[in-house]
XYZ file of C-alpha atoms in Angstrom:
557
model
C -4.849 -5.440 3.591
C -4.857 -1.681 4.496
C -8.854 -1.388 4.664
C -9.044 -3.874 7.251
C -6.059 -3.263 8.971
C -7.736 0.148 9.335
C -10.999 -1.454 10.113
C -9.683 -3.269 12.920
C -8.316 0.015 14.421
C -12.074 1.519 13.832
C -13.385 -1.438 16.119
C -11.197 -1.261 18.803
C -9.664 -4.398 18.103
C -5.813 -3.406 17.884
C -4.454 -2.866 21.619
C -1.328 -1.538 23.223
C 0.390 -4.860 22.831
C 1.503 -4.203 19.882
C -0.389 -1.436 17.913
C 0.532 1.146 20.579
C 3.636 -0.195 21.060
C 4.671 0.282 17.817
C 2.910 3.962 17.277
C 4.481 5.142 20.896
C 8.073 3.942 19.901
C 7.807 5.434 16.468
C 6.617 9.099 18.086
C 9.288 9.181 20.973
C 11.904 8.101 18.561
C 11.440 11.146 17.022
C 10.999 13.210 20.326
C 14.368 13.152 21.972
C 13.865 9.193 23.315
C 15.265 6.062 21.895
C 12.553 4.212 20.685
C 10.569 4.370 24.263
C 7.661 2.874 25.249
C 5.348 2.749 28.027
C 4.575 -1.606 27.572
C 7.681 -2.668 28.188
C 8.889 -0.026 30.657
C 6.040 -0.915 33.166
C 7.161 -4.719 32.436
C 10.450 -4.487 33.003
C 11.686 -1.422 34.028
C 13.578 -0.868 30.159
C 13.890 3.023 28.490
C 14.240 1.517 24.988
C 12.157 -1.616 22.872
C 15.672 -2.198 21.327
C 16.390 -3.571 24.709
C 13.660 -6.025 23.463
C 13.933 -6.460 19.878
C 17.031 -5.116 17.436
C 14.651 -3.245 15.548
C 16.944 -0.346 14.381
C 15.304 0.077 11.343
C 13.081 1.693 13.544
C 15.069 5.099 14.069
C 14.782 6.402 10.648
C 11.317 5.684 9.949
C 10.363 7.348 13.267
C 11.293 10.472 11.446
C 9.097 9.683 8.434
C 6.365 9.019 11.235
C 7.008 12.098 12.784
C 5.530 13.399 9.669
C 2.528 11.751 9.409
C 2.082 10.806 13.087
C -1.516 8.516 12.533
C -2.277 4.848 12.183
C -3.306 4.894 8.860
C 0.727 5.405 7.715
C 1.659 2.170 10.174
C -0.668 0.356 7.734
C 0.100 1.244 4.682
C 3.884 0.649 5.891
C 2.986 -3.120 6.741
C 0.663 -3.342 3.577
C 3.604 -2.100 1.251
C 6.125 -4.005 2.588
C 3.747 -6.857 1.965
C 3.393 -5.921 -1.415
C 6.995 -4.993 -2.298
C 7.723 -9.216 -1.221
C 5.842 -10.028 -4.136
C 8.349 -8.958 -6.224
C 11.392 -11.098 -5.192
C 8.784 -14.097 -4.635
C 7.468 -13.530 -8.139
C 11.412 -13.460 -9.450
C 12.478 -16.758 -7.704
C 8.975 -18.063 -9.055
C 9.723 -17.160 -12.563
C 13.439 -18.644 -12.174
C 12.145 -21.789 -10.423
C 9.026 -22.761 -12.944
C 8.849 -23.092 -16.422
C 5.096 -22.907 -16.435
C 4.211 -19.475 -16.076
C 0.447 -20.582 -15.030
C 2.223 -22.245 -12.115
C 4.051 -18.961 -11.597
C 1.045 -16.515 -11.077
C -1.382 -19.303 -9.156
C 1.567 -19.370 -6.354
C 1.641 -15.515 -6.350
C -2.024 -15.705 -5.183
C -1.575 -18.868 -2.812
C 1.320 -16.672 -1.245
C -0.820 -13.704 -1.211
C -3.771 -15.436 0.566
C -2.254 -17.933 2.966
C -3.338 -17.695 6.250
C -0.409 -17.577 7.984
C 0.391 -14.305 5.969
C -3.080 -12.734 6.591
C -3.443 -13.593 9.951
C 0.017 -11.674 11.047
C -0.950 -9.188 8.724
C -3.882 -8.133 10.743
C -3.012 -8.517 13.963
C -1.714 -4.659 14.291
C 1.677 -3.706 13.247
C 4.346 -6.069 13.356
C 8.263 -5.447 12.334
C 8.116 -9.214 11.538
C 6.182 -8.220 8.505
C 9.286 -6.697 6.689
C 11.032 -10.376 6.868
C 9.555 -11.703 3.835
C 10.599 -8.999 1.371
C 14.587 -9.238 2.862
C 14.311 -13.313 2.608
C 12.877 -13.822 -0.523
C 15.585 -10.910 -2.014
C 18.453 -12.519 -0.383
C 17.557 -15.674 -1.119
C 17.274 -15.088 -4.701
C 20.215 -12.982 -5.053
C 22.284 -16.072 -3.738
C 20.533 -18.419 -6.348
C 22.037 -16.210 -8.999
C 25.265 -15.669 -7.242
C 24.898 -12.370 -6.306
C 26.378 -12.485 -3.235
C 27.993 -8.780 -2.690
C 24.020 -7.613 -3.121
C 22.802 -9.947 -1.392
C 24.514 -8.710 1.982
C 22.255 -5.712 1.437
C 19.119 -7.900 2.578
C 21.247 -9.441 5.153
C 21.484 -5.950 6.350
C 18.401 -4.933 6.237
C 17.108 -8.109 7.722
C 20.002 -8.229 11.113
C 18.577 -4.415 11.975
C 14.435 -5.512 12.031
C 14.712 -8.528 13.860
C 17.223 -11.281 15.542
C 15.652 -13.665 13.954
C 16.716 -12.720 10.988
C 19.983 -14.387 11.315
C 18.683 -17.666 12.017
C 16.423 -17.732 9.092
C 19.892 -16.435 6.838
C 21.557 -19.025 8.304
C 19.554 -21.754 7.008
C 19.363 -20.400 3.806
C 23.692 -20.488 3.560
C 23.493 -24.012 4.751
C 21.065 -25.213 2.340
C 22.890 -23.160 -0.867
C 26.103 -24.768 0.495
C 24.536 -27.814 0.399
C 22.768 -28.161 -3.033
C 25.680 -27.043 -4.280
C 28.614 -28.914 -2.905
C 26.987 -32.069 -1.012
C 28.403 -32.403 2.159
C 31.998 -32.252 0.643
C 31.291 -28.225 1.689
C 32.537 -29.396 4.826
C 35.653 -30.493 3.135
C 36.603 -27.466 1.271
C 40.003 -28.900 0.304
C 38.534 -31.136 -1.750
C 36.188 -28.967 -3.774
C 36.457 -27.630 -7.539
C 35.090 -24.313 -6.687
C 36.697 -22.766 -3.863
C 35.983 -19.458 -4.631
C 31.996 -19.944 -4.396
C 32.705 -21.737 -1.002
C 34.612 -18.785 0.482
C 32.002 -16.589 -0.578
C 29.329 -18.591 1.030
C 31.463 -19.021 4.126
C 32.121 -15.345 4.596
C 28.809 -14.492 4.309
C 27.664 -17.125 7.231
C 30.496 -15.918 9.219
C 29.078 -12.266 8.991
C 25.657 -13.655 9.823
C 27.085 -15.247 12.838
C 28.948 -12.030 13.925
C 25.823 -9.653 12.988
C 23.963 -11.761 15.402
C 26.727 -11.406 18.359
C 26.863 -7.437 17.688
C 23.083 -7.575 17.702
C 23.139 -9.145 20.891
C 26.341 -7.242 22.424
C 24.167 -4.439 21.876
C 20.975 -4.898 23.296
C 23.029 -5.990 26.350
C 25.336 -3.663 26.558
C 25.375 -0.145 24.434
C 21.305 0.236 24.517
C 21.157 0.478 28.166
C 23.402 2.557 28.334
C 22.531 5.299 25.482
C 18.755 5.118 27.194
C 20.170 5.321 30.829
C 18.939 2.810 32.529
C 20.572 0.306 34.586
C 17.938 -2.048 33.969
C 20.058 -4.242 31.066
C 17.824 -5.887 28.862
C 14.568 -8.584 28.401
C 16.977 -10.931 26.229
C 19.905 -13.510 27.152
C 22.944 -13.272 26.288
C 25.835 -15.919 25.574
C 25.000 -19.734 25.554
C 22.331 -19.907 28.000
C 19.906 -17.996 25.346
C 19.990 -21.180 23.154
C 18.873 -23.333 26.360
C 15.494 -25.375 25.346
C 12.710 -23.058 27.926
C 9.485 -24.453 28.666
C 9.726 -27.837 26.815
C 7.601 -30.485 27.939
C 5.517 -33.074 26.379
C 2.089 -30.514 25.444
C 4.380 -27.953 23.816
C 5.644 -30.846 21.722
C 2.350 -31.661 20.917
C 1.206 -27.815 20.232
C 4.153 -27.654 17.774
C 3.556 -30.360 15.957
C -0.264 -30.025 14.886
C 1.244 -25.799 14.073
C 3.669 -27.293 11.635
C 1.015 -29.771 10.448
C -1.221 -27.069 9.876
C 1.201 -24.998 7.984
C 2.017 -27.706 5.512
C -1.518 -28.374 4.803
C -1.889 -25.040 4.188
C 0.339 -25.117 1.688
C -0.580 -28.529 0.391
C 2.644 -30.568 1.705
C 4.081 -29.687 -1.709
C 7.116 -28.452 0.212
C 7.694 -32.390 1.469
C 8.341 -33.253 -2.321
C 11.403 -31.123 -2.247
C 13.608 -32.986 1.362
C 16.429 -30.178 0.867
C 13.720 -27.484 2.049
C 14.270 -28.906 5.513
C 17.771 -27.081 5.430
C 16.088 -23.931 4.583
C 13.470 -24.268 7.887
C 16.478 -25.902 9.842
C 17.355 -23.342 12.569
C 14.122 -21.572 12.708
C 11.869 -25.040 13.578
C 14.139 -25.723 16.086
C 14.308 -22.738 17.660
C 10.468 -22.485 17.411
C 10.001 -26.017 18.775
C 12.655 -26.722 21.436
C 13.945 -23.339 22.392
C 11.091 -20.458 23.038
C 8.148 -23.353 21.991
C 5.373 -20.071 22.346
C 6.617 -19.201 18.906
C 4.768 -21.978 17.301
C 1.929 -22.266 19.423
C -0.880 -20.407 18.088
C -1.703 -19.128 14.283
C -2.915 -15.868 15.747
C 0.090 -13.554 15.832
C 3.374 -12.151 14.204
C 5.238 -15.332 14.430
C 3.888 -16.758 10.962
C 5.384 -13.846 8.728
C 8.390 -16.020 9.694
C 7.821 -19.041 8.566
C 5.893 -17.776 5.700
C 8.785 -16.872 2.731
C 10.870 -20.018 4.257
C 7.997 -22.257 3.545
C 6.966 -20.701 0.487
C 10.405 -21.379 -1.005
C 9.865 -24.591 -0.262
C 6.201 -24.561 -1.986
C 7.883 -23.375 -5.181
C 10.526 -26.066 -5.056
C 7.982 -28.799 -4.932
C 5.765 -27.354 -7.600
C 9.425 -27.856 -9.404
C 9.327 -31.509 -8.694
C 5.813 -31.691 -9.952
C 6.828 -30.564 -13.674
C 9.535 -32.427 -13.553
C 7.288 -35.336 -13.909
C 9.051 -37.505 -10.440
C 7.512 -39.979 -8.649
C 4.430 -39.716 -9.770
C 3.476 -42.948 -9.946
C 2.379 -42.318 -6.043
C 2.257 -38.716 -5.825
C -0.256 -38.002 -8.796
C -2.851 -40.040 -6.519
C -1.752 -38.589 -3.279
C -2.427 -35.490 -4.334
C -5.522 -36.497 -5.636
C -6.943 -37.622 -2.499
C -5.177 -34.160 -1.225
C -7.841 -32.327 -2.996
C -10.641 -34.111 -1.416
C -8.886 -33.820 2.176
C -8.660 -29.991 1.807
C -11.977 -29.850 0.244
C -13.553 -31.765 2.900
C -11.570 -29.540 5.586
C -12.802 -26.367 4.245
C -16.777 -27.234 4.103
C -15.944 -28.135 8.086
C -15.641 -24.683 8.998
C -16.313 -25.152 12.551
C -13.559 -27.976 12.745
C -11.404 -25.353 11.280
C -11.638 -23.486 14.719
C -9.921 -26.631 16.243
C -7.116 -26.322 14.055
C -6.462 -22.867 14.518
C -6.386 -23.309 18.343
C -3.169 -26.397 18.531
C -3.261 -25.756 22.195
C -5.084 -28.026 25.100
C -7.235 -29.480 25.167
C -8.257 -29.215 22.007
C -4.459 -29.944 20.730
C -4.906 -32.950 21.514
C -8.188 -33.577 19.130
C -6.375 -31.212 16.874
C -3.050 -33.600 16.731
C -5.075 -36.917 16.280
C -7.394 -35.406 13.506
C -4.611 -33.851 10.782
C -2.134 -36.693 11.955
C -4.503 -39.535 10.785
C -5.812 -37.740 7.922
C -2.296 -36.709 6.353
C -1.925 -40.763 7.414
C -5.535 -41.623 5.192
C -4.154 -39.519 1.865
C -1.115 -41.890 1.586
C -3.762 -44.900 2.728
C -6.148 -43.988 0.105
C -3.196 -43.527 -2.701
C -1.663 -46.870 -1.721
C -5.128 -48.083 -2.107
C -6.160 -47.061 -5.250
C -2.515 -48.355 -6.767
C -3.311 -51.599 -5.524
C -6.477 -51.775 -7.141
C -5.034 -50.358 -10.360
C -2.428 -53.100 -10.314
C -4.952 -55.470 -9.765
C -6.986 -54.726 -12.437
C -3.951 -53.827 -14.931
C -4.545 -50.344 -15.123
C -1.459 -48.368 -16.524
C -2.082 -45.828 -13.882
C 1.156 -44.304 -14.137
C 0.743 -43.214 -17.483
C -2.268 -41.098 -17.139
C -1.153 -39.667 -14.392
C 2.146 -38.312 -15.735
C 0.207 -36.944 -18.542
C -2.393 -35.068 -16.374
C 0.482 -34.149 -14.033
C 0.270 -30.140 -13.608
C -3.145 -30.307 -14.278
C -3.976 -31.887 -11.073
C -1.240 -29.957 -9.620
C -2.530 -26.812 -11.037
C -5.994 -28.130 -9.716
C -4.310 -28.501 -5.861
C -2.726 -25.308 -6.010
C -6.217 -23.658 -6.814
C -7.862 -25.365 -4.091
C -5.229 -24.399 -1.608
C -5.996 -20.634 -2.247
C -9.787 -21.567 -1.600
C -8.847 -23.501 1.550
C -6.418 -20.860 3.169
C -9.146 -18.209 2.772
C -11.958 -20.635 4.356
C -9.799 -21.182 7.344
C -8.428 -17.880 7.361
C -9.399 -14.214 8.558
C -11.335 -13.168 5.847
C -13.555 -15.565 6.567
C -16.046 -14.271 8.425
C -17.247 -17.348 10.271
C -13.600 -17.453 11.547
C -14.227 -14.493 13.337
C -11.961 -14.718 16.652
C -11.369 -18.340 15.575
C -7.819 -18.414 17.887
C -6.859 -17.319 21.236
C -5.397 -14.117 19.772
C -6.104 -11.475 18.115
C -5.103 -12.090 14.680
C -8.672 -13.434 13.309
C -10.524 -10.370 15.162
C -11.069 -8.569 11.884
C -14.487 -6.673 10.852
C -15.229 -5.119 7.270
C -16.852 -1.885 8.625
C -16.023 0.702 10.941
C -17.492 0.999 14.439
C -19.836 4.114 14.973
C -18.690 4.933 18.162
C -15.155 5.063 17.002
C -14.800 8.482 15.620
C -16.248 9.709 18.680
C -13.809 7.523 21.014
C -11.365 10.068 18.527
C -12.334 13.024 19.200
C -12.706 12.372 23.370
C -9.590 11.129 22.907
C -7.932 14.601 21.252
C -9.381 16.552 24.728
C -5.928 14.917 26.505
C -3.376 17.714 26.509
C -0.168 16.516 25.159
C 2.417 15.059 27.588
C -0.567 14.778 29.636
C -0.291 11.489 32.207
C -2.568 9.481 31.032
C -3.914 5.683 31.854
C -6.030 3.669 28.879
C -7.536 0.622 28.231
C -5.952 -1.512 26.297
C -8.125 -1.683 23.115
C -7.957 2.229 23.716
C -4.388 3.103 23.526
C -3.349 3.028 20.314
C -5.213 6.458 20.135
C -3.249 8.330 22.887
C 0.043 6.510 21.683
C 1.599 9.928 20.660
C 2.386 10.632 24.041
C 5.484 9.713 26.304
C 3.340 9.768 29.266
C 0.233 7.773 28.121
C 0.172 4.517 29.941
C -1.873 1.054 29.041
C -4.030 -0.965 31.189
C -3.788 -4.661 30.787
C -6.697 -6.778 28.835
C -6.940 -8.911 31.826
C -7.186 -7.690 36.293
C -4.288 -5.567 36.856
C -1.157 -7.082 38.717
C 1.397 -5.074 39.880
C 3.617 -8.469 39.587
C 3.322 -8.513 36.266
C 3.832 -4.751 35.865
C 6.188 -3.876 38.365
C 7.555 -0.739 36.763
C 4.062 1.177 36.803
C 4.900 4.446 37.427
C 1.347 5.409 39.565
C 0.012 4.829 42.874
C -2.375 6.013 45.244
C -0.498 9.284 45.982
C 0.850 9.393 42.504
C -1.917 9.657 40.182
C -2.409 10.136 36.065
C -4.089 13.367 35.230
C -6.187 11.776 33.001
C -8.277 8.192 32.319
C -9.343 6.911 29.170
C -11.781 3.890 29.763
C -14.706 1.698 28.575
C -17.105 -0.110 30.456
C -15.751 -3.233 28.402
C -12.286 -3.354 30.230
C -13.378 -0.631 33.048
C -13.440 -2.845 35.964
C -9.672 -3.967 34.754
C -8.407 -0.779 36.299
C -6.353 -0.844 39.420
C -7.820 -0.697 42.827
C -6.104 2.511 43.754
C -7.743 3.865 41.214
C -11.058 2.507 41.029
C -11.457 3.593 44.399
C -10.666 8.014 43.228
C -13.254 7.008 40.435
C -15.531 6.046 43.355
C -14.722 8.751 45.634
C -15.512 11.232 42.959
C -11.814 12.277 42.531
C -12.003 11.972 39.125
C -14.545 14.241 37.167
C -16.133 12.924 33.895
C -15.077 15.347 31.115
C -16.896 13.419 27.809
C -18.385 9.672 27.746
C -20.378 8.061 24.964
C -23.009 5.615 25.755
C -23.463 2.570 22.951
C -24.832 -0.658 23.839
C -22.250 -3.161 21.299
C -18.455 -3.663 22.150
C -16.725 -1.690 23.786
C -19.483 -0.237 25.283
C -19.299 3.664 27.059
C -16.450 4.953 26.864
C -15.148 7.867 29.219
C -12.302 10.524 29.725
C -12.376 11.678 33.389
C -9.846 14.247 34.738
C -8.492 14.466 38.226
C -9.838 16.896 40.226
C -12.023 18.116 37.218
C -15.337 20.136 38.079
C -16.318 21.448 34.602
C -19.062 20.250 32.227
C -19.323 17.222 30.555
C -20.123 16.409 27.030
C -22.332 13.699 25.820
C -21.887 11.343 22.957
C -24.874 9.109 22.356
C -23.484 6.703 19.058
C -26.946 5.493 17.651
């Protein structure tokens, strides 16, 4: 995961949205700002990305950045964190399954599911550290740990306010397994003392979120001085559905369909795991619908250790021997769905893109074939029955075999349609497929133009060249479409106020604004290095205002 997290940084593929983002928070954090950030503030006008996200965790790691200030740490970060949730997943494995075959198969079909790998490489994402505080609270709580298990809770309210939500539905579905819907009748139960403790800690989830919230609104704009509140809601209207409408519903529902494929609709064999996904599908569905649009971003490091719970529940039910009259030949015919889906690597390209119109192909396509696997099964019992065929029997006895069989080919279908496949290169509308497995040439020259800017230097970048000036208060992105100075308002330059310094290629040059392109023209700006390289992104070039000097010359063979 680190080598080609660093790979895509060596081919230009990470941008300022939300590589340099997270880079230009981490170095002002540590350089008498709170957690500032050049995106956001020519957005909306906002001194601090807590204003956009309670990432608090932030502030102390900024130091540890401070230390080693380069993008390699900001993967190995992401790639450890990664690593770390294998241990709490491998723990509620273990404590789940009594085959430990079963046990280390899901540790790779976690490891290799798409929706891990393709947040994983789309830059660096705080969203990544969710799995490793799920998995460790949710396991904690299984064993009735619940004094530790406030420590994830913790850790989880100050990276993300989502966190909540996803503790949330873990309380309600512990409450549930455990005391039926009489929890909402404590009077009545045995164990009140387990219901207090499981009601205290959802009332502290509910208040972390409010402080969370009160926060952002309130004491961040403040401590950053600005008068410019916040980018979030706060108070009722927050939880108001935005954007629903009949294609979003549509979207949604081929991303969840997609997700439980991925993971072999195992989780649907285990109904309580809907308890578990509860406040995060609706809030992804009928409240900010974007969040489960695409499979090309942060968003599925979500739904990832909810779902995977869910995964290892169901492989429960399988060795448990239930229902498989049915299920044994559904998943049978599973096998030769996903099979099928992963030789079709083109069609894969549909699913990874739910949106219109090919959402609409998308929706039709999984929708009748998860229909066909439960044709097929109900087919082949009916023929078994007709012919007297004690069906039932041989499939209880070949049980986790076939399941065992499933789970491998799930591992083999997730990487087909995933990034590492390299056929799936740029497969969605983001960026999260746009991997490579070597470096670009032209990149360690693009470095060391790059190292020529002064710090605290103004300077304007493209996009896909940011995340190398990042260190730097003053460094300012371009957008990776036309500028509009609607959409960033709070741009600090103009045509009398100019950046000392531009960083551009001839990929995204034209993308500069027109005040600007028309110094370039007017030979305001002096060309201080360039490269020339005819692949993406092309020449790149630092000019200097008013510059007069010699230029250097970088021709990447």
């Amino acid at each position: 995961m680190y080598y080609l997290s660093l790979m895509r940084y060596e081919n230009f593929y990470t941008s300022n949205w939300d590589f340099g983002i997270a880079r230009q928070l981490l170095w002002t954090g540590s350089h008498g700002y709170l957690l500032f950030e050049t995106g956001d503030y020519s957005a909306s006008g906002i001194m601090s990305f807590l204003q956009v996200h309670s990432t608090y965790i932030a502030i102390p790691l900024a130091y540890l950045y401070s230390v080693f200030p380069t993008a390699s740490f900001l993967f190995v970060l992401q790639s450890s964190i990664i690593a770390i949730s294998i241990i709490p997943f491998y723990f509620i494995a273990r404590d789940v399954l009594s085959d430990r075959r079963f046990v280390f198969l899901s540790l790779f079909a976690y490891l290799f599911s798409f929706t891990l790998l393709s947040a994983v490489f789309y830059d660096f994402h705080w969203e990544l550290f969710l799995p490793v505080e799920y998995l460790t609270m949710f396991y904690l709580i299984r064993k009735q740990r619940y004094a530790l298990s406030l420590i994830p809770l913790f850790f989880g309210v100050v990276t993300l306010e989502v966190f909540p939500f996803m503790a949330a539905g873990l309380i309600i579905y512990f409450a549930y397994q455990r005391f039926g819907w009489k929890f909402l009748k404590p009077l009545t139960l045995e164990s009140k003392e387990e219901w207090l403790k499981l009601t205290s800690i959802f009332f502290i989830i509910v208040l972390s979120y409010v402080a969370i919230r009160l926060l952002q609104f309130y004491v961040v704009p403040a401590a950053a001085g600005v008068q410019h509140a916040s980018t979030v809601t706060i108070g009722a209207t927050g939880f108001i559905p935005r954007g629903l409408n009949p294609t979003t519903l549509a979207t949604s529902s081929v991303y969840w369909l997609v997700i439980y494929l991925s993971f072999g609709f195992l989780p649907f064999l285990y109904k309580r795991h809907f308890l578990l996904l509860l406040p995060w599908m609706f809030g992804s569905v009928f409240i900010v619908p974007n969040l489960s649009s695409t499979f090309r971003n942060q968003n599925t490091a979500i739904t990832l250790p909810i779902i995977s719970v869910g995964f290892l529940l169901g492989i429960r039910k399988v060795e448990n021997n239930e229902k498989w009259t049915k299920l044994g030949v559904l998943i049978i015919a599973e096998i030769l769905f996903l099979s099928a889906i992963a030789i079709l690597l083109d069609f894969s390209r549909i699913l990874m893109n739910p949106g219109p119109p090919r959402g609409v192909l998308a929706i039709i396509v999984v929708g009748l074939s998860f229909l066909s696997i439960f044709t097929l099964s109900k087919a082949i019992l009916n023929i078994a029955k007709l012919r007297k065929i004690n069906i039932t029997k041989g499939l209880n006895t070949s049980a986790r075999k076939i399941t065992f069989l499933l789970v491998a080919a799930l591992i083999v279908f997730n990487i087909a349609i995933g990034p590492l496949n390299p056929q799936n290169f740029a497969a969605t509308a983001g960026p999260g497929y746009q991997i490579s497995y070597t470096a670009n040439p032209e990149f360690q020259y693009a470095l060391s133009i790059s190292k020529e800017i002064p710090y605290n230097a103004t300077v304007v970048a493209s996009d896909n060249l940011f995340p190398m000036v990042a260190n730097n208060p003053n460094a300012y992105s371009l957008l990776w479409f036309e500028f509009n100075s609607s959409i960033l308002p709070f741009f600090p330059f103009n045509s009398t106020h100019l950046p000392t310094f531009l960083f551009i290629d001839s990929y995204q040059g034209l993308l500069v604004p027109n005040f600007i392109q028309e110094k370039i023209n007017d030979s305001s700006y002096g060309v201080v290095a360039y490269t020339t390289f005819n692949s993406y992104p092309g020449d790149i070039y630092l000019l200097e205002l008013n510059y007069y000097g010699t230029t250097t010359h970088y021709d990447v063979k």
